[in-house]
mmCIF file of C-alpha atoms in Angstrom:
data_model
loop_
_atom_site.group_PDB
_atom_site.id
_atom_site.type_symbol
_atom_site.label_atom_id
_atom_site.label_comp_id
_atom_site.label_asym_id
_atom_site.label_seq_id
_atom_site.Cartn_x
_atom_site.Cartn_y
_atom_site.Cartn_z
ATOM 1 C CA MET A 1 87.811 83.160 -98.359
ATOM 2 C CA GLU A 2 86.262 85.920 -100.461
ATOM 3 C CA GLU A 3 85.358 87.849 -97.288
ATOM 4 C CA ILE A 4 88.973 87.647 -96.082
ATOM 5 C CA THR A 5 90.205 88.890 -99.440
ATOM 6 C CA GLN A 6 87.765 91.800 -99.408
ATOM 7 C CA ARG A 7 88.763 92.751 -95.867
ATOM 8 C CA ARG A 8 92.425 92.698 -96.864
ATOM 9 C CA LEU A 9 91.637 94.961 -99.803
ATOM 10 C CA LEU A 10 89.836 97.396 -97.498
ATOM 11 C CA ARG A 11 92.776 97.474 -95.109
ATOM 12 C CA SER A 12 95.110 98.081 -98.055
ATOM 13 C CA LEU A 13 92.931 101.025 -99.055
ATOM 14 C CA MET A 14 92.962 102.348 -95.500
ATOM 15 C CA ASN A 15 96.759 102.112 -95.489
ATOM 16 C CA THR A 16 97.374 103.767 -98.859
ATOM 17 C CA ARG A 17 94.663 106.437 -99.017
ATOM 18 C CA HIS A 18 95.926 109.915 -98.296
ATOM 19 C CA PRO A 19 93.979 111.953 -95.757
ATOM 20 C CA ALA A 20 90.776 113.503 -97.064
ATOM 21 C CA PRO A 21 87.205 113.837 -95.845
ATOM 22 C CA LEU A 22 84.854 110.882 -96.340
ATOM 23 C CA SER A 23 81.079 110.751 -96.514
ATOM 24 C CA SER A 24 79.150 110.093 -93.324
ATOM 25 C CA GLY A 25 77.513 107.108 -95.011
ATOM 26 C CA PHE A 26 80.836 105.443 -95.760
ATOM 27 C CA LEU A 27 82.176 106.148 -92.279
ATOM 28 C CA ALA A 28 79.051 104.641 -90.723
ATOM 29 C CA LEU A 29 79.604 101.418 -92.684
ATOM 30 C CA GLN A 30 83.301 101.388 -91.794
ATOM 31 C CA ASP A 31 82.545 101.970 -88.114
ATOM 32 C CA GLU A 32 80.039 99.128 -88.097
ATOM 33 C CA LEU A 33 82.591 96.741 -89.594
ATOM 34 C CA LEU A 34 85.367 97.790 -87.230
ATOM 35 C CA SER A 35 83.007 97.510 -84.274
ATOM 36 C CA VAL A 36 82.232 93.897 -85.171
ATOM 37 C CA GLU A 37 85.938 93.120 -85.598
ATOM 38 C CA ARG A 38 86.733 94.780 -82.270
ATOM 39 C CA GLU A 39 84.250 92.540 -80.485
ATOM 40 C CA GLU A 40 85.449 89.436 -82.321
ATOM 41 C CA LYS A 41 89.060 90.063 -81.290
ATOM 42 C CA GLY A 42 87.943 90.544 -77.703
ATOM 43 C CA ILE A 43 88.446 93.613 -75.539
ATOM 44 C CA VAL A 44 90.913 93.524 -72.654
ATOM 45 C CA ALA A 45 90.222 95.935 -69.807
ATOM 46 C CA ALA A 46 93.384 97.705 -68.666
ATOM 47 C CA ASP A 47 91.911 98.235 -65.204
ATOM 48 C CA ALA A 48 91.576 94.471 -64.757
ATOM 49 C CA LEU A 49 95.207 93.677 -65.575
ATOM 50 C CA PRO A 50 97.098 92.701 -62.413
ATOM 51 C CA ALA A 51 99.848 95.021 -61.292
ATOM 52 C CA THR A 52 103.336 93.645 -60.875
ATOM 53 C CA ALA A 53 104.204 92.614 -57.324
ATOM 54 C CA ALA A 54 106.965 95.186 -56.903
ATOM 55 C CA HIS A 55 105.251 98.051 -58.753
ATOM 56 C CA PRO A 56 101.562 98.582 -57.924
ATOM 57 C CA GLN A 57 101.109 101.156 -60.708
ATOM 58 C CA ILE A 58 102.687 99.032 -63.455
ATOM 59 C CA ALA A 59 101.260 96.052 -65.343
ATOM 60 C CA LEU A 60 102.702 93.807 -68.051
ATOM 61 C CA TRP A 61 100.530 92.340 -70.798
ATOM 62 C CA GLN A 62 101.430 90.422 -73.948
ATOM 63 C CA GLY A 63 99.054 90.706 -76.866
ATOM 64 C CA ASP A 64 97.523 92.962 -79.507
ATOM 65 C CA ILE A 65 97.528 96.545 -78.220
ATOM 66 C CA THR A 66 94.450 97.362 -80.318
ATOM 67 C CA ARG A 67 92.432 95.132 -77.949
ATOM 68 C CA LEU A 68 93.189 97.199 -74.849
ATOM 69 C CA ARG A 69 90.440 99.308 -73.317
ATOM 70 C CA SER A 70 92.464 101.991 -71.595
ATOM 71 C CA ASP A 71 92.396 105.752 -71.481
ATOM 72 C CA ALA A 72 95.222 105.787 -74.021
ATOM 73 C CA ILE A 73 97.491 103.506 -75.989
ATOM 74 C CA VAL A 74 100.813 104.662 -77.394
ATOM 75 C CA ASN A 75 101.570 104.483 -81.095
ATOM 76 C CA ALA A 76 105.159 104.303 -82.322
ATOM 77 C CA ALA A 77 104.700 106.701 -85.222
ATOM 78 C CA ASN A 78 106.893 108.085 -87.986
ATOM 79 C CA SER A 79 107.679 111.782 -88.349
ATOM 80 C CA ALA A 80 104.820 112.348 -90.823
ATOM 81 C CA LEU A 81 102.429 111.115 -88.102
ATOM 82 C CA LEU A 82 99.987 109.872 -90.737
ATOM 83 C CA GLY A 83 100.326 106.141 -90.156
ATOM 84 C CA CYS A 84 101.947 103.457 -92.284
ATOM 85 C CA PHE A 85 101.331 103.637 -96.032
ATOM 86 C CA HIS A 86 102.547 100.093 -96.772
ATOM 87 C CA PRO A 87 99.496 97.884 -97.419
ATOM 88 C CA CYS A 88 98.883 95.433 -94.556
ATOM 89 C CA HIS A 89 102.340 96.005 -93.099
ATOM 90 C CA GLY A 90 102.998 94.343 -89.744
ATOM 91 C CA CYS A 91 104.125 97.449 -87.827
ATOM 92 C CA ILE A 92 102.170 98.749 -84.850
ATOM 93 C CA ASP A 93 101.514 102.062 -86.623
ATOM 94 C CA ASN A 94 99.667 100.158 -89.344
ATOM 95 C CA ALA A 95 97.760 98.005 -86.866
ATOM 96 C CA ILE A 96 96.554 100.967 -84.810
ATOM 97 C CA HIS A 97 95.448 103.066 -87.784
ATOM 98 C CA SER A 98 93.729 100.062 -89.393
ATOM 99 C CA ALA A 99 91.751 99.306 -86.226
ATOM 100 C CA ALA A 100 90.911 102.953 -85.522
ATOM 101 C CA GLY A 101 89.631 103.716 -89.010
ATOM 102 C CA PHE A 102 90.088 106.441 -91.591
ATOM 103 C CA GLN A 103 89.282 109.124 -89.019
ATOM 104 C CA LEU A 104 92.602 108.670 -87.250
ATOM 105 C CA ARG A 105 94.690 109.573 -90.296
ATOM 106 C CA GLU A 106 92.519 112.602 -90.932
ATOM 107 C CA ALA A 107 92.885 113.752 -87.312
ATOM 108 C CA CYS A 108 96.654 113.327 -87.491
ATOM 109 C CA ASN A 109 96.739 115.235 -90.765
ATOM 110 C CA GLN A 110 94.935 118.170 -89.181
ATOM 111 C CA LEU A 111 97.467 118.214 -86.348
ATOM 112 C CA MET A 112 100.378 118.132 -88.777
ATOM 113 C CA GLU A 113 98.957 120.809 -91.050
ATOM 114 C CA ALA A 114 98.547 123.080 -88.031
ATOM 115 C CA GLN A 115 102.092 122.292 -86.898
ATOM 116 C CA GLY A 116 103.619 122.883 -90.321
ATOM 117 C CA HIS A 117 106.639 120.597 -89.951
ATOM 118 C CA PRO A 118 107.445 116.924 -89.292
ATOM 119 C CA GLU A 119 106.983 115.639 -85.770
ATOM 120 C CA PRO A 120 110.251 115.848 -83.811
ATOM 121 C CA THR A 121 111.631 112.745 -82.157
ATOM 122 C CA GLY A 122 110.747 112.378 -78.486
ATOM 123 C CA GLN A 123 107.588 114.474 -78.391
ATOM 124 C CA ALA A 124 103.930 113.388 -78.281
ATOM 125 C CA LYS A 125 100.555 114.190 -79.817
ATOM 126 C CA LEU A 126 97.088 113.123 -78.644
ATOM 127 C CA THR A 127 94.111 112.100 -80.798
ATOM 128 C CA LYS A 128 90.870 110.267 -80.172
ATOM 129 C CA GLY A 129 90.903 106.488 -80.495
ATOM 130 C CA TYR A 130 87.838 106.365 -82.777
ATOM 131 C CA ASN A 131 87.047 102.661 -83.330
ATOM 132 C CA LEU A 132 89.683 101.419 -80.891
ATOM 133 C CA PRO A 133 88.642 100.306 -77.398
ATOM 134 C CA ALA A 134 91.065 102.947 -76.089
ATOM 135 C CA LYS A 135 89.667 106.467 -75.702
ATOM 136 C CA TYR A 136 92.807 108.121 -77.041
ATOM 137 C CA VAL A 137 96.013 107.444 -78.939
ATOM 138 C CA LEU A 138 99.305 109.024 -77.937
ATOM 139 C CA HIS A 139 101.569 109.319 -80.976
ATOM 140 C CA THR A 140 105.323 109.549 -80.478
ATOM 141 C CA VAL A 141 108.303 109.272 -82.811
ATOM 142 C CA GLY A 142 111.164 107.222 -81.429
ATOM 143 C CA PRO A 143 114.827 107.409 -82.457
ATOM 144 C CA ILE A 144 115.940 105.462 -85.521
ATOM 145 C CA ILE A 145 119.113 103.505 -84.807
ATOM 146 C CA GLN A 146 121.825 103.520 -87.438
ATOM 147 C CA GLY A 147 124.868 101.684 -86.157
ATOM 148 C CA ARG A 148 125.608 101.972 -82.450
ATOM 149 C CA VAL A 149 123.145 103.430 -79.958
ATOM 150 C CA THR A 150 124.223 106.937 -78.966
ATOM 151 C CA GLN A 151 123.524 108.900 -75.802
ATOM 152 C CA ARG A 152 121.234 111.122 -77.837
ATOM 153 C CA ASP A 153 119.261 108.049 -78.929
ATOM 154 C CA ARG A 154 118.835 107.047 -75.294
ATOM 155 C CA GLU A 155 117.738 110.532 -74.273
ATOM 156 C CA GLU A 156 115.251 110.755 -77.150
ATOM 157 C CA LEU A 157 113.724 107.375 -76.298
ATOM 158 C CA ALA A 158 113.336 108.383 -72.659
ATOM 159 C CA SER A 159 111.732 111.605 -73.879
ATOM 160 C CA CYS A 160 109.136 109.577 -75.822
ATOM 161 C CA TYR A 161 107.944 107.894 -72.629
ATOM 162 C CA ARG A 162 108.111 111.053 -70.563
ATOM 163 C CA SER A 163 106.298 113.185 -73.178
ATOM 164 C CA CYS A 164 103.474 110.647 -73.502
ATOM 165 C CA LEU A 165 103.002 110.481 -69.746
ATOM 166 C CA GLU A 166 103.097 114.258 -69.355
ATOM 167 C CA LEU A 167 100.544 114.750 -72.121
ATOM 168 C CA ALA A 168 98.307 112.029 -70.694
ATOM 169 C CA ALA A 169 98.480 113.648 -67.263
ATOM 170 C CA GLU A 170 97.646 117.062 -68.747
ATOM 171 C CA HIS A 171 94.369 115.536 -69.953
ATOM 172 C CA GLY A 172 93.664 113.782 -66.680
ATOM 173 C CA LEU A 173 94.065 110.275 -68.106
ATOM 174 C CA GLU A 174 94.489 107.382 -65.684
ATOM 175 C CA THR A 175 95.561 104.325 -67.705
ATOM 176 C CA VAL A 176 98.235 104.386 -70.422
ATOM 177 C CA ALA A 177 99.526 101.400 -72.403
ATOM 178 C CA PHE A 178 102.965 101.620 -74.019
ATOM 179 C CA CYS A 179 104.189 99.564 -76.925
ATOM 180 C CA CYS A 180 107.919 98.812 -77.236
ATOM 181 C CA ILE A 181 108.843 102.116 -78.873
ATOM 182 C CA SER A 182 111.611 102.049 -81.528
ATOM 183 C CA THR A 183 112.415 98.335 -81.134
ATOM 184 C CA GLY A 184 110.842 97.218 -84.419
ATOM 185 C CA GLU A 185 111.481 98.997 -87.683
ATOM 186 C CA PHE A 186 113.598 101.621 -85.869
ATOM 187 C CA ARG A 187 116.051 98.937 -84.594
ATOM 188 C CA PHE A 188 116.601 100.024 -80.980
ATOM 189 C CA PRO A 189 117.997 96.982 -79.098
ATOM 190 C CA ASN A 190 115.152 95.364 -77.150
ATOM 191 C CA ARG A 191 116.804 95.093 -73.744
ATOM 192 C CA GLU A 192 118.272 98.576 -73.670
ATOM 193 C CA ALA A 193 114.982 100.056 -74.854
ATOM 194 C CA ALA A 194 113.113 98.205 -72.104
ATOM 195 C CA GLU A 195 115.569 99.380 -69.460
ATOM 196 C CA ILE A 196 115.021 102.987 -70.536
ATOM 197 C CA ALA A 197 111.244 102.508 -70.639
ATOM 198 C CA VAL A 198 111.000 100.987 -67.158
ATOM 199 C CA SER A 199 113.391 103.512 -65.608
ATOM 200 C CA THR A 200 111.607 106.515 -67.147
ATOM 201 C CA VAL A 201 108.118 105.325 -66.206
ATOM 202 C CA LYS A 202 109.109 104.458 -62.628
ATOM 203 C CA GLN A 203 110.708 107.880 -62.202
ATOM 204 C CA PHE A 204 107.629 109.641 -63.579
ATOM 205 C CA LEU A 205 105.255 107.723 -61.303
ATOM 206 C CA GLN A 206 107.140 108.978 -58.257
ATOM 207 C CA THR A 207 105.609 112.433 -58.829
ATOM 208 C CA PRO A 208 101.946 113.382 -58.254
ATOM 209 C CA THR A 209 99.932 112.503 -61.379
ATOM 210 C CA SER A 210 96.476 111.491 -62.565
ATOM 211 C CA ILE A 211 97.940 108.287 -63.996
ATOM 212 C CA ARG A 212 97.036 105.274 -61.866
ATOM 213 C CA LYS A 213 98.361 102.488 -64.068
ATOM 214 C CA VAL A 214 100.938 102.129 -66.833
ATOM 215 C CA ILE A 215 100.795 98.972 -68.932
ATOM 216 C CA PHE A 216 103.866 97.735 -70.759
ATOM 217 C CA ASN A 217 102.332 96.009 -73.755
ATOM 218 C CA VAL A 218 104.610 93.497 -75.440
ATOM 219 C CA PHE A 219 103.956 91.358 -78.494
ATOM 220 C CA LYS A 220 107.071 89.215 -78.859
ATOM 221 C CA ASN A 221 108.178 86.570 -76.366
ATOM 222 C CA ILE A 222 111.658 88.096 -76.138
ATOM 223 C CA ASP A 223 110.177 91.390 -74.905
ATOM 224 C CA ALA A 224 107.919 89.601 -72.433
ATOM 225 C CA GLU A 225 110.934 87.852 -70.930
ATOM 226 C CA ILE A 226 112.936 91.081 -70.707
ATOM 227 C CA TYR A 227 110.153 93.056 -69.043
ATOM 228 C CA ARG A 228 109.370 90.266 -66.580
ATOM 229 C CA GLU A 229 113.000 90.290 -65.503
ATOM 230 C CA LEU A 230 113.201 94.090 -65.230
ATOM 231 C CA LEU A 231 109.960 94.270 -63.267
ATOM 232 C CA GLY A 232 110.957 91.445 -60.952
ATOM 233 C CA GLU A 233 108.149 89.177 -62.086
ATOM 234 C CA ASN A 234 108.740 85.484 -61.418
ATOM 235 C CA ARG A 235 105.125 84.585 -62.031
ATOM 236 C CA THR A 236 103.593 84.689 -65.514
ATOM 237 C CA ALA A 237 101.941 87.987 -66.366
ATOM 238 C CA GLU A 238 98.382 87.699 -67.700
ATOM 239 C CA GLY A 239 98.521 87.115 -71.414
ATOM 240 C CA CYS A 240 102.201 86.126 -71.232
ATOM 241 C CA PRO A 241 103.462 82.584 -71.839
#
Protein backbone atom coordinates (compact mmCIF):
# COMPACT_ATOMS: atom_id res chain seq x y z
CA MET A 1 0.00 0.00 0.00
CA GLU A 2 2.85 2.37 0.86
CA GLU A 3 4.47 1.66 -2.53
CA ILE A 4 1.22 2.55 -4.32
CA THR A 5 0.96 5.77 -2.35
CA GLN A 6 4.55 6.71 -3.16
CA ARG A 7 4.03 5.99 -6.86
CA ARG A 8 0.91 8.16 -6.86
CA LEU A 9 2.89 10.96 -5.24
CA LEU A 10 5.58 10.66 -7.92
CA ARG A 11 3.00 10.81 -10.68
CA SER A 12 1.45 13.87 -9.03
CA LEU A 13 4.88 15.50 -9.04
CA MET A 14 5.37 14.59 -12.69
CA ASN A 15 2.00 16.16 -13.50
CA THR A 16 2.49 19.40 -11.56
CA ARG A 17 6.19 20.15 -12.04
CA HIS A 18 6.87 22.84 -14.59
CA PRO A 19 9.48 22.07 -17.24
CA ALA A 20 13.07 22.39 -16.09
CA PRO A 21 16.25 20.35 -16.43
CA LEU A 22 16.75 17.41 -14.05
CA SER A 23 19.92 15.67 -12.94
CA SER A 24 21.09 12.64 -14.88
CA GLY A 25 21.02 10.64 -11.65
CA PHE A 26 17.35 11.37 -11.03
CA LEU A 27 16.41 10.66 -14.63
CA ALA A 28 18.24 7.32 -14.50
CA LEU A 29 16.19 6.30 -11.45
CA GLN A 30 12.97 7.51 -13.08
CA ASP A 31 13.75 5.65 -16.29
CA GLU A 32 14.43 2.45 -14.37
CA LEU A 33 11.08 2.70 -12.59
CA LEU A 34 9.14 3.49 -15.75
CA SER A 35 10.88 0.65 -17.57
CA VAL A 36 9.72 -1.82 -14.92
CA GLU A 37 6.17 -0.45 -15.08
CA ARG A 38 6.19 -0.65 -18.87
CA GLU A 39 7.08 -4.33 -18.74
CA GLU A 40 4.54 -5.03 -16.01
CA LYS A 41 1.72 -3.47 -18.04
CA GLY A 42 2.76 -5.52 -21.05
CA ILE A 43 3.82 -4.23 -24.45
CA VAL A 44 1.54 -4.68 -27.45
CA ALA A 45 3.24 -4.77 -30.84
CA ALA A 46 1.40 -2.65 -33.40
CA ASP A 47 2.78 -4.77 -36.23
CA ALA A 48 1.10 -7.85 -34.76
CA LEU A 49 -2.38 -6.32 -34.56
CA PRO A 50 -4.64 -7.81 -37.24
CA ALA A 51 -5.85 -5.48 -39.94
CA THR A 52 -9.56 -5.08 -40.48
CA ALA A 53 -10.99 -7.28 -43.22
CA ALA A 54 -12.05 -4.39 -45.45
CA HIS A 55 -9.02 -2.16 -44.82
CA PRO A 56 -5.63 -3.91 -44.89
CA GLN A 57 -3.78 -0.81 -43.63
CA ILE A 58 -6.11 -0.16 -40.67
CA ALA A 59 -6.34 -1.96 -37.32
CA LEU A 60 -8.61 -1.48 -34.31
CA TRP A 61 -7.38 -2.08 -30.77
CA GLN A 62 -9.00 -1.38 -27.41
CA GLY A 63 -6.69 -0.74 -24.49
CA ASP A 64 -4.10 1.56 -22.95
CA ILE A 65 -2.31 3.45 -25.73
CA THR A 66 0.84 3.72 -23.59
CA ARG A 67 1.31 -0.05 -24.07
CA LEU A 68 1.59 0.15 -27.86
CA ARG A 69 4.96 -0.41 -29.50
CA SER A 70 4.53 1.53 -32.71
CA ASP A 71 6.53 4.13 -34.56
CA ALA A 72 4.25 6.79 -33.09
CA ILE A 73 1.22 7.24 -30.89
CA VAL A 74 -0.96 10.33 -31.04
CA ASN A 75 -1.54 12.50 -27.99
CA ALA A 76 -4.64 14.67 -27.72
CA ALA A 77 -2.88 17.70 -26.28
CA ASN A 78 -3.92 21.15 -25.11
CA SER A 79 -2.66 24.35 -26.72
CA ALA A 80 0.19 24.74 -24.21
CA LEU A 81 1.47 21.33 -25.36
CA LEU A 82 3.04 20.70 -21.96
CA GLY A 83 0.79 17.88 -20.78
CA CYS A 84 -1.88 17.83 -18.09
CA PHE A 85 -1.09 19.64 -14.85
CA HIS A 86 -3.93 18.06 -12.84
CA PRO A 87 -2.43 15.41 -10.52
CA CYS A 88 -3.30 11.87 -11.65
CA HIS A 89 -6.03 13.10 -13.99
CA GLY A 90 -7.60 10.45 -16.21
CA CYS A 91 -7.05 12.18 -19.57
CA ILE A 92 -4.84 10.65 -22.24
CA ASP A 93 -2.49 13.65 -22.14
CA ASN A 94 -1.77 12.87 -18.49
CA ALA A 95 -1.36 9.15 -19.13
CA ILE A 96 1.11 9.63 -21.98
CA HIS A 97 3.27 12.19 -20.18
CA SER A 98 3.26 10.10 -16.98
CA ALA A 99 4.42 6.98 -18.85
CA ALA A 100 6.99 8.83 -20.96
CA GLY A 101 8.64 10.62 -18.05
CA PHE A 102 9.77 14.14 -17.25
CA GLN A 103 11.73 14.34 -20.50
CA LEU A 104 8.57 14.61 -22.59
CA ARG A 105 7.39 17.82 -20.92
CA GLU A 106 10.84 19.32 -21.29
CA ALA A 107 10.96 18.41 -24.99
CA CYS A 108 7.52 19.93 -25.54
CA ASN A 109 8.58 23.06 -23.68
CA GLN A 110 11.57 23.50 -25.98
CA LEU A 111 9.30 23.20 -29.01
CA MET A 112 6.88 25.76 -27.60
CA GLU A 113 9.58 28.22 -26.59
CA ALA A 114 10.97 28.06 -30.13
CA GLN A 115 7.48 28.53 -31.57
CA GLY A 116 6.63 31.46 -29.30
CA HIS A 117 2.85 31.02 -29.26
CA PRO A 118 0.23 28.42 -28.29
CA GLU A 119 -0.19 25.43 -30.56
CA PRO A 120 -2.97 26.05 -33.11
CA THR A 121 -5.83 23.60 -33.38
CA GLY A 122 -5.43 21.00 -36.12
CA GLN A 123 -1.65 20.99 -36.43
CA ALA A 124 0.92 18.48 -35.13
CA LYS A 125 4.29 18.31 -33.40
CA LEU A 126 6.65 15.33 -33.06
CA THR A 127 8.76 14.36 -30.04
CA LYS A 128 10.56 11.23 -28.94
CA GLY A 129 8.59 8.71 -26.89
CA TYR A 130 11.25 8.42 -24.16
CA ASN A 131 10.04 5.69 -21.76
CA LEU A 132 7.04 4.74 -23.88
CA PRO A 133 7.19 1.62 -26.07
CA ALA A 134 6.43 3.94 -29.00
CA LYS A 135 9.42 5.61 -30.66
CA TYR A 136 7.65 8.94 -31.05
CA VAL A 137 4.65 10.93 -29.88
CA LEU A 138 2.60 13.05 -32.27
CA HIS A 139 0.96 15.90 -30.37
CA THR A 140 -2.16 17.53 -31.79
CA VAL A 141 -4.74 19.93 -30.40
CA GLY A 142 -8.31 19.05 -31.29
CA PRO A 143 -11.30 21.41 -31.38
CA ILE A 144 -13.12 22.14 -28.13
CA ILE A 145 -16.88 21.82 -28.57
CA GLN A 146 -19.07 24.46 -26.99
CA GLY A 147 -22.68 23.87 -27.95
CA ARG A 148 -23.33 22.47 -31.41
CA VAL A 149 -20.58 21.07 -33.62
CA THR A 150 -19.74 23.55 -36.37
CA GLN A 151 -18.27 22.97 -39.81
CA ARG A 152 -15.07 24.58 -38.58
CA ASP A 153 -14.92 22.05 -35.74
CA ARG A 154 -15.24 19.22 -38.25
CA GLU A 155 -12.55 20.68 -40.50
CA GLU A 156 -10.18 21.21 -37.56
CA LEU A 157 -10.65 17.64 -36.33
CA ALA A 158 -9.97 16.27 -39.80
CA SER A 159 -6.88 18.47 -39.90
CA CYS A 160 -5.61 16.85 -36.67
CA TYR A 161 -5.61 13.42 -38.31
CA ARG A 162 -4.21 14.67 -41.59
CA SER A 163 -1.44 16.74 -39.94
CA CYS A 164 -0.33 13.79 -37.79
CA LEU A 165 -0.18 11.48 -40.79
CA GLU A 166 1.67 14.02 -42.93
CA LEU A 167 4.24 14.65 -40.20
CA ALA A 168 4.68 10.93 -39.59
CA ALA A 169 5.21 10.36 -43.31
CA GLU A 170 7.76 13.20 -43.46
CA HIS A 171 9.82 11.24 -40.93
CA GLY A 172 9.37 7.94 -42.72
CA LEU A 173 7.28 6.36 -39.95
CA GLU A 174 5.32 3.21 -40.75
CA THR A 175 2.91 2.58 -37.85
CA VAL A 176 0.78 5.28 -36.21
CA ALA A 177 -1.77 4.78 -33.43
CA PHE A 178 -4.53 7.37 -32.98
CA CYS A 179 -6.51 7.99 -29.84
CA CYS A 180 -10.07 9.33 -30.12
CA ILE A 181 -9.08 12.98 -30.50
CA SER A 182 -11.36 15.60 -28.88
CA THR A 183 -13.98 13.11 -27.66
CA GLY A 184 -13.07 13.32 -23.96
CA GLU A 185 -12.55 16.60 -22.18
CA PHE A 186 -13.08 18.50 -25.46
CA ARG A 187 -16.63 17.03 -25.87
CA PHE A 188 -16.70 16.16 -29.58
CA PRO A 189 -19.55 13.64 -30.08
CA ASN A 190 -18.04 10.15 -30.30
CA ARG A 191 -19.75 8.92 -33.46
CA GLU A 192 -19.21 12.05 -35.51
CA ALA A 193 -15.57 12.22 -34.41
CA ALA A 194 -15.06 8.59 -35.43
CA GLU A 195 -16.67 9.17 -38.82
CA ILE A 196 -14.29 12.06 -39.47
CA ALA A 197 -11.30 10.04 -38.25
CA VAL A 198 -12.04 7.01 -40.44
CA SER A 199 -12.85 9.10 -43.51
CA THR A 200 -9.70 11.23 -43.19
CA VAL A 201 -7.38 8.28 -42.60
CA LYS A 202 -8.83 6.24 -45.46
CA GLN A 203 -8.45 9.20 -47.82
CA PHE A 204 -4.85 9.76 -46.74
CA LEU A 205 -3.91 6.10 -47.20
CA GLN A 206 -5.01 6.27 -50.83
CA THR A 207 -1.89 8.33 -51.61
CA PRO A 208 1.70 7.03 -51.66
CA THR A 209 3.11 7.12 -48.12
CA SER A 210 5.60 5.43 -45.81
CA ILE A 211 2.76 4.56 -43.43
CA ARG A 212 1.88 0.87 -43.61
CA LYS A 213 -0.59 0.64 -40.74
CA VAL A 214 -2.86 3.02 -38.84
CA ILE A 215 -4.27 1.81 -35.54
CA PHE A 216 -7.45 3.29 -34.14
CA ASN A 217 -6.90 2.93 -30.42
CA VAL A 218 -10.07 3.07 -28.35
CA PHE A 219 -10.47 2.84 -24.59
CA LYS A 220 -14.23 2.93 -24.02
CA ASN A 221 -16.65 0.24 -25.15
CA ILE A 222 -18.85 2.81 -26.90
CA ASP A 223 -15.94 3.84 -29.14
CA ALA A 224 -15.04 0.22 -29.86
CA GLU A 225 -18.59 -0.44 -31.03
CA ILE A 226 -18.65 2.68 -33.22
CA TYR A 227 -15.32 1.93 -34.90
CA ARG A 228 -16.21 -1.72 -35.49
CA GLU A 229 -19.35 -0.60 -37.29
CA LEU A 230 -17.57 2.07 -39.35
CA LEU A 231 -14.79 -0.33 -40.33
CA GLY A 232 -17.21 -3.10 -41.21
CA GLU A 233 -15.93 -5.42 -38.50
CA ASN A 234 -18.37 -8.14 -37.47
CA ARG A 235 -15.72 -10.13 -35.67
CA THR A 236 -14.19 -8.93 -32.39
CA ALA A 237 -11.04 -6.88 -32.82
CA GLU A 238 -8.08 -8.02 -30.70
CA GLY A 239 -8.34 -6.42 -27.31
CA CYS A 240 -12.00 -5.53 -27.88
CA PRO A 241 -14.88 -7.16 -26.00
